[in-house]
Tab-separated table of C-alpha atoms in Angstrom:
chain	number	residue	atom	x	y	z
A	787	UNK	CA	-39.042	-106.443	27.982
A	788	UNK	CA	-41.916	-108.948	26.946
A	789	UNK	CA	-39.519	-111.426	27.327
A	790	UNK	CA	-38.460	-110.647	30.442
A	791	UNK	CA	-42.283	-110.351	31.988
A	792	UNK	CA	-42.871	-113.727	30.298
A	793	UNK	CA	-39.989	-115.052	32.056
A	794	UNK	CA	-40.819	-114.201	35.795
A	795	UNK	CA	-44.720	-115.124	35.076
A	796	UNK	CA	-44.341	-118.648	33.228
A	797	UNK	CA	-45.991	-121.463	34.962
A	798	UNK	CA	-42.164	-122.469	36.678
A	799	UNK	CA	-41.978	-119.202	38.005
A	800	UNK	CA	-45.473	-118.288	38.875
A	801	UNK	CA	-44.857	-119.281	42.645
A	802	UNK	CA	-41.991	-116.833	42.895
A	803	UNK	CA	-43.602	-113.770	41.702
A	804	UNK	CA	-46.862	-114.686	43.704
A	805	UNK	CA	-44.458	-114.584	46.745
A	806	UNK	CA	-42.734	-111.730	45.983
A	807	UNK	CA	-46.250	-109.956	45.520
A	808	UNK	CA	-47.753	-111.480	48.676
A	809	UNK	CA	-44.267	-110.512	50.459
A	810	UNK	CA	-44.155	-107.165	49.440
A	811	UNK	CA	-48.089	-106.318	49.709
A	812	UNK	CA	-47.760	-107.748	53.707
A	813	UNK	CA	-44.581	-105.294	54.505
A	814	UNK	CA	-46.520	-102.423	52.476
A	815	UNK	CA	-49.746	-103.204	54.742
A	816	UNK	CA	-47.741	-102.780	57.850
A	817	UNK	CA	-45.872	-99.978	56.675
A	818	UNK	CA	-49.108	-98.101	55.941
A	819	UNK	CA	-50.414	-99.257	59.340
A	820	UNK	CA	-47.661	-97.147	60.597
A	821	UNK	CA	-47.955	-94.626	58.477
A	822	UNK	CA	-51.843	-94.303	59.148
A	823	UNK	CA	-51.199	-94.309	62.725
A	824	UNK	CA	-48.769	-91.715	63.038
A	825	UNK	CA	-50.693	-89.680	60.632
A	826	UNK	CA	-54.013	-89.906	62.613
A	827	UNK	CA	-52.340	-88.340	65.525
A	828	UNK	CA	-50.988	-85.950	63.995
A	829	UNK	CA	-53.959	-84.464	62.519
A	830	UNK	CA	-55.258	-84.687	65.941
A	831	UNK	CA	-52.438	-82.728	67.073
A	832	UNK	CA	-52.727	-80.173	63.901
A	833	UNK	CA	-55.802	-79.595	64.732
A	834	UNK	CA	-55.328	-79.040	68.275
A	835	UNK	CA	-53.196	-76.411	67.594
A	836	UNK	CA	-55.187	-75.098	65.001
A	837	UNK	CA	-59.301	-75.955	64.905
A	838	UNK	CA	-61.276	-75.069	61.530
A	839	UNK	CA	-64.624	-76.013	61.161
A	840	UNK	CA	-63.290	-78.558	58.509
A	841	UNK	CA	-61.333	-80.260	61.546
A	842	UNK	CA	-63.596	-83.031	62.404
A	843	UNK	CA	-63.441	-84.160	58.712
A	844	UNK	CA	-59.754	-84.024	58.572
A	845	UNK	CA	-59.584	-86.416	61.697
A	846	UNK	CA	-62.663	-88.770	60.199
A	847	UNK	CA	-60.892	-88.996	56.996
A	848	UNK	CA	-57.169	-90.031	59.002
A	849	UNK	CA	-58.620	-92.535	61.306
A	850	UNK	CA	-60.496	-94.122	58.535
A	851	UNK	CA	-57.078	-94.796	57.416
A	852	UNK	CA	-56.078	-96.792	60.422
A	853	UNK	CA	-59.101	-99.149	59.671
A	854	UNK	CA	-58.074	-99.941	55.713
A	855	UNK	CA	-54.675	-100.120	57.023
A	856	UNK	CA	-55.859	-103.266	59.012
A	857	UNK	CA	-58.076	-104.099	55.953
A	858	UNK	CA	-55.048	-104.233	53.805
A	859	UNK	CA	-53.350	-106.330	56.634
A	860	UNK	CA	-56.338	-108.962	56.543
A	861	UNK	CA	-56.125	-109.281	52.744
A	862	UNK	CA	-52.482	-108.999	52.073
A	863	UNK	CA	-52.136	-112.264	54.638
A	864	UNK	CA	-55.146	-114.280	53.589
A	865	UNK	CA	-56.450	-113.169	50.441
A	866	UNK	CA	-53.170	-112.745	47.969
U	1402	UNK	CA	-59.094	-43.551	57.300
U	1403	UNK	CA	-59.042	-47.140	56.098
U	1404	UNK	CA	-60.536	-49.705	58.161
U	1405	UNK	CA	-60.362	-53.980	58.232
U	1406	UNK	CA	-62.003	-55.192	55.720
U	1407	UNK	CA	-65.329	-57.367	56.309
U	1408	UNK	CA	-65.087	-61.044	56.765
U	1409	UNK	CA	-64.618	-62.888	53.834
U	1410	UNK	CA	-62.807	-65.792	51.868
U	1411	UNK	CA	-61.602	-66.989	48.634
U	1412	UNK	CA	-62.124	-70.066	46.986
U	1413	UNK	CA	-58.597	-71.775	47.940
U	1414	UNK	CA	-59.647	-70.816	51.479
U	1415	UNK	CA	-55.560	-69.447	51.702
U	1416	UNK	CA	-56.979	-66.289	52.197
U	1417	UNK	CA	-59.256	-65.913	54.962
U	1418	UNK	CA	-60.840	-62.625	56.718
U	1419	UNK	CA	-62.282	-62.757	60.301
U	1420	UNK	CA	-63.037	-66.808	59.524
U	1421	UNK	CA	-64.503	-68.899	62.197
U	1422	UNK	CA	-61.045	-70.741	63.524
U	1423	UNK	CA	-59.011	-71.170	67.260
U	1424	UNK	CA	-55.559	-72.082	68.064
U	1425	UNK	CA	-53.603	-72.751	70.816
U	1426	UNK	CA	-52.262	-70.339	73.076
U	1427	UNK	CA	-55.041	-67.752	72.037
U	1428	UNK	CA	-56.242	-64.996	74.501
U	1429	UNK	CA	-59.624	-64.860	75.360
U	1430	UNK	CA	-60.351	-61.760	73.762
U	1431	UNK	CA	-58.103	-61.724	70.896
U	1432	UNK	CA	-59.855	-61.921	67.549
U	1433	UNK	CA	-58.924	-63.874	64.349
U	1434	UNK	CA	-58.287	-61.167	62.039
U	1435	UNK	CA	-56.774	-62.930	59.005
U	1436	UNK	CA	-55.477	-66.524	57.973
U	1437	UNK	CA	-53.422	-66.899	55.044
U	1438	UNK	CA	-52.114	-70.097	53.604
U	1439	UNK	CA	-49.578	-70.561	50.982
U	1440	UNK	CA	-50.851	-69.702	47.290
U	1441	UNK	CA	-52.524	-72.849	45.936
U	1442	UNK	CA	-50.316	-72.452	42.819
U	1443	UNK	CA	-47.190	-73.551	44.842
U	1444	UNK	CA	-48.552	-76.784	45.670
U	1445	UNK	CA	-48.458	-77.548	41.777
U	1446	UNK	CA	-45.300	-79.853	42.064
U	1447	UNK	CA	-47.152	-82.658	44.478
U	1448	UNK	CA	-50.273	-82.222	42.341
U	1449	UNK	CA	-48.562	-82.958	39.706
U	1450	UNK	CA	-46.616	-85.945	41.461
U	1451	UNK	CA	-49.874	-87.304	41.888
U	1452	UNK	CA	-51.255	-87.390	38.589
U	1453	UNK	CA	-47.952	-88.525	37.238
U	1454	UNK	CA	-48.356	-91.641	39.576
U	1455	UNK	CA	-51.803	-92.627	38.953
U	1456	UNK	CA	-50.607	-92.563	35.509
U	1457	UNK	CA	-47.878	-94.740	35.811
U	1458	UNK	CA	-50.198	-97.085	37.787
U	1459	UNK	CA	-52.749	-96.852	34.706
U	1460	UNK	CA	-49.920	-98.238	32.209
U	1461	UNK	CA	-48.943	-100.683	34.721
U	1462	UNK	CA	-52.123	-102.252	34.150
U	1463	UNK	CA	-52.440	-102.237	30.571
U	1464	UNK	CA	-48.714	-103.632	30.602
U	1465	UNK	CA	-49.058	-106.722	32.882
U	1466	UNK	CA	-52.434	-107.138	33.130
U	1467	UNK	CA	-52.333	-110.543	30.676
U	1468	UNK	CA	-49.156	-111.555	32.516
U	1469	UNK	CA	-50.433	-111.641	36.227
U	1470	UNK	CA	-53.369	-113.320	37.817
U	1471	UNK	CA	-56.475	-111.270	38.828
U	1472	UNK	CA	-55.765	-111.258	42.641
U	1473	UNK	CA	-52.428	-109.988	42.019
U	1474	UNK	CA	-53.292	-107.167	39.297
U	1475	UNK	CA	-55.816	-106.098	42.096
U	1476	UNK	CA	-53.483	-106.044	44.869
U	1477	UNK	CA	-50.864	-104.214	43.051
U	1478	UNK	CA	-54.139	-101.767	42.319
U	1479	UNK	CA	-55.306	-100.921	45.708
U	1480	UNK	CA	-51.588	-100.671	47.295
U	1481	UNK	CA	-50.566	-98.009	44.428
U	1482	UNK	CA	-53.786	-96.433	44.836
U	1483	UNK	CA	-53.363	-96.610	49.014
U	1484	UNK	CA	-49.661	-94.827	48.711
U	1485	UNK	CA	-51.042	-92.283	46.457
U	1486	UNK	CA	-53.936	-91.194	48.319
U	1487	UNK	CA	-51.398	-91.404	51.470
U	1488	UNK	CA	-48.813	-88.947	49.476
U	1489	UNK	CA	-52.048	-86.580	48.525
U	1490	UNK	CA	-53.140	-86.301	52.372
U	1491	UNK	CA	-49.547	-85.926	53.623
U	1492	UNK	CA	-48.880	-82.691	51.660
U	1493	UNK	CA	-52.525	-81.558	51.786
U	1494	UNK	CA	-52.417	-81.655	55.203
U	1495	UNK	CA	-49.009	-79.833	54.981
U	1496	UNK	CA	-50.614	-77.169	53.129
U	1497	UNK	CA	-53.875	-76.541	55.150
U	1498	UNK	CA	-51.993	-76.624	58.607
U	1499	UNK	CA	-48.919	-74.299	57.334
U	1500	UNK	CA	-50.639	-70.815	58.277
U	1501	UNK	CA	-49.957	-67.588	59.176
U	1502	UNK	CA	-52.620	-66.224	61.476
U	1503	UNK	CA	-52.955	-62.313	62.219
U	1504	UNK	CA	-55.002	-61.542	65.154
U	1505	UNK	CA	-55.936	-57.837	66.754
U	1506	UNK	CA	-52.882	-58.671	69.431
U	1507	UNK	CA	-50.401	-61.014	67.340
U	1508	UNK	CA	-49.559	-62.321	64.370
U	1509	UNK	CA	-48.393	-65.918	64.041
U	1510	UNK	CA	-46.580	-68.306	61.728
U	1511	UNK	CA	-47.526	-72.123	62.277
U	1512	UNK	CA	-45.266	-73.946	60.412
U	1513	UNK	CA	-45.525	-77.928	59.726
U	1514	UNK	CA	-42.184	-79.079	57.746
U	1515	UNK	CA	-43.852	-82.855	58.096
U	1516	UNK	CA	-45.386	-84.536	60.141
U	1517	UNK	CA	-43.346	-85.182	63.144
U	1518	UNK	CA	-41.865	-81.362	63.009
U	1519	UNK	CA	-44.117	-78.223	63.716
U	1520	UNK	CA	-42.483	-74.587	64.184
U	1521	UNK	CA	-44.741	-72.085	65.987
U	1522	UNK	CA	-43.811	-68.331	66.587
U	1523	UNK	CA	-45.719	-65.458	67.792
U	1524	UNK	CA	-44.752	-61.815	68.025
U	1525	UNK	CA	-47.155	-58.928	69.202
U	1526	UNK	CA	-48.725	-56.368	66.804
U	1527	UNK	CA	-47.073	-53.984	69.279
U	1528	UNK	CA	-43.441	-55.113	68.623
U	1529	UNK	CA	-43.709	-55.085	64.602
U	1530	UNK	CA	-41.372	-52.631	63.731
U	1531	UNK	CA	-41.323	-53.162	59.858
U	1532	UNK	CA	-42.917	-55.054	56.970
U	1533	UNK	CA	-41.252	-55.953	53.949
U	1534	UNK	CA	-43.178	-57.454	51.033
U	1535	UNK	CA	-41.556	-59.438	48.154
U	1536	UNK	CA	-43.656	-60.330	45.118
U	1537	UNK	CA	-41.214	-62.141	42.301
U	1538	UNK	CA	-41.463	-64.292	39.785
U	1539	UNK	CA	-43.725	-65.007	36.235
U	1540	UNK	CA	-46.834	-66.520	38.398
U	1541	UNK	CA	-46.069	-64.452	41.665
U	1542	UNK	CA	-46.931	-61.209	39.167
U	1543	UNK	CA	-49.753	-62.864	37.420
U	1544	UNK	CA	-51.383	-64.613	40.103
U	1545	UNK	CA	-50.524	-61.439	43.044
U	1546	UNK	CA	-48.676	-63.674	45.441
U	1547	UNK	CA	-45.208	-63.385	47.364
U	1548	UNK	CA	-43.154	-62.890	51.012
U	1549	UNK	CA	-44.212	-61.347	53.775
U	1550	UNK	CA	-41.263	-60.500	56.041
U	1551	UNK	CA	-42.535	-58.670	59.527
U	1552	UNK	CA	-39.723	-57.217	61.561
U	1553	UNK	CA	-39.445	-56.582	64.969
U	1554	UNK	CA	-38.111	-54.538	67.443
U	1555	UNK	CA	-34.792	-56.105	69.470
U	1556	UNK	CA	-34.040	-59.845	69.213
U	1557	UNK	CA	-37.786	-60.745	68.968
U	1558	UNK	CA	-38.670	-63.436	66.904
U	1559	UNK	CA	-38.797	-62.087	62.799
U	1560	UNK	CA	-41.785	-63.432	60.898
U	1561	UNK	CA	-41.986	-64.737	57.429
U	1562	UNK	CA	-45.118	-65.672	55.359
U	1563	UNK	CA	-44.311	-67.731	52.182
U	1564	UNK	CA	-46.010	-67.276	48.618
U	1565	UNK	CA	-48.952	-66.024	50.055
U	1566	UNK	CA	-51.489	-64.531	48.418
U	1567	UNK	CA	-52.281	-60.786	48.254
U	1568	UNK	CA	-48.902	-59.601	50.171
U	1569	UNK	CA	-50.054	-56.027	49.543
U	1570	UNK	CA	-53.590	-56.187	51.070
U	1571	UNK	CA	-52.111	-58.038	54.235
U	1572	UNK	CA	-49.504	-55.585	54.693
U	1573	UNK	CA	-52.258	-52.770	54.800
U	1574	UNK	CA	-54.307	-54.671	57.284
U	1575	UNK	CA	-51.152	-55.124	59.643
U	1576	UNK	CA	-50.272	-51.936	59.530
U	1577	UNK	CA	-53.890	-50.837	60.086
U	1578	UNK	CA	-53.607	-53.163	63.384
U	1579	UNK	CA	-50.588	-51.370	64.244
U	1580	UNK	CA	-52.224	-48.357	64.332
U	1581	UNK	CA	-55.334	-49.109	66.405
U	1582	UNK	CA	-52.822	-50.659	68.717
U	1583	UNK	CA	-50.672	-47.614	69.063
U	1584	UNK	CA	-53.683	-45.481	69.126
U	1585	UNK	CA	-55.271	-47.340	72.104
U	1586	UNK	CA	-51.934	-47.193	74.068
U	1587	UNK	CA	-51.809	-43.607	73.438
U	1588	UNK	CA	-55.255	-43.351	74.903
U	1589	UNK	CA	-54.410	-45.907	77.207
């Protein structure tokens, strides 16, 4: 197993698994982009159809997820 | 002659008297009479999920973390970290917006299987023609939860709670609703 890590991280391969890591955490950002979109309005639609006093938070809590989705966009493009 | 009980909740909040709640397609002078949620207990298995995969995410740290470079380790941190809070708010959502709601004119099952499919029905306290409980189980004895099946009259829609808690005491306050309702269209 050591082996194996050592053999995908040694200085001949360290480009490859930096792209698969930078591929992988762009398509994950996106994903959760969709994800966090569909999920916002459907909280919005939850609690349309059923309002608590906690329902404000709920929505709060899944639009904040829109905004790290496009966080994780920013740094999964420049920063990785 | 027993009467509803006062409002009131429990700490899971999947047992709620009289709380302060609307939902669609509610009358203007129907009341909230009870909202029950399924038994925190059965949500175990995601809970669980989750702690298994912060785990996981733990020992893939102390695995590769002198293999890859800081940036990476991090990223690899915050998108495990992103899905698992993702899979946490998924099914707690699940959970919080899968209710059963009893009012002084209907009761209603709101169902959400995920989050693209909801299932509401709605039958009158007037149409309930029987109420079957079903408690089963090690933890549905031990922690009072199980079924609620409400029949009704014709091919009106049946009802079914879930592993909810207190089957017993929401039977008695249904059928308590049944009989102010029969005794005000007597009157009536």
């Amino acid at each position: 197993m050591e082996e194996f890590i050592k053999l995908l991280t040694t200085s001949s391969s360290d480009d490859f698994v930096g792209l698969f890591i930078k591929a992988f955490a762009v398509l994950f950002a996106f994903l959760y982009l969709l994800y966090a979109v569909a999920a916002s309005r459907q909280t919005q639609i939850m609690n349309d159809t059923f309002t608590t006093k906690m329902s404000p938070i709920l929505s709060l809590v899944s639009f904040l997820q829109i905004i790290f989705a496009g966080i994780l966009i920013l740094v999964s493009l420049f920063l990785i | 002659m027993p009467t509803l009980p006062p409002p009131s909740s429990d700490m899971s909040h999947s047992y709620l008297i009289r709380p302060d709640v609307h939902f669609t397609s509610q009358h203007k002078d129907e009341e909230v009479i009870l909202v029950i949620r399924k038994h925190p207990i059965t949500q175990l298995a995601w809970i669980v999920n989750s702690v298994v995969l912060l785990t996981l995410l733990l020992l893939v740290n102390g695995v590769f973390s002198q293999y890859l470079k800081g940036n990476q380790l991090l990223s690899i941190n915050v998108f495990g970290l992103f899905f698992i809070f993702s899979y946490i708010w998924i099914n707690f959502l699940l959970w919080y917006f899968t209710v059963g709601v009893v009012t002084n004119e209907r009761i209603i099952d709101l169902d959400f299987y995920n989050l693209i499919y909801k299932e509401f029905s709605a039958t009158t306290i007037r149409q309930v023609s029987d109420i079957t409980t079903k408690i089963g189980g090690f933890f549905g004895s031990v922690l009072n939860f199980g079924d609620v099946f409400v029949k009704t009259e014709g091919f009106e829609q049946n009802i079914k709670f879930d592993d909810i808690p207190r089957p017993s005491e929401v039977v008695k306050i249904i059928n308590i609703l049944m009989r102010d309702t029969n005794a005000a269209g007597d009157e009536g």
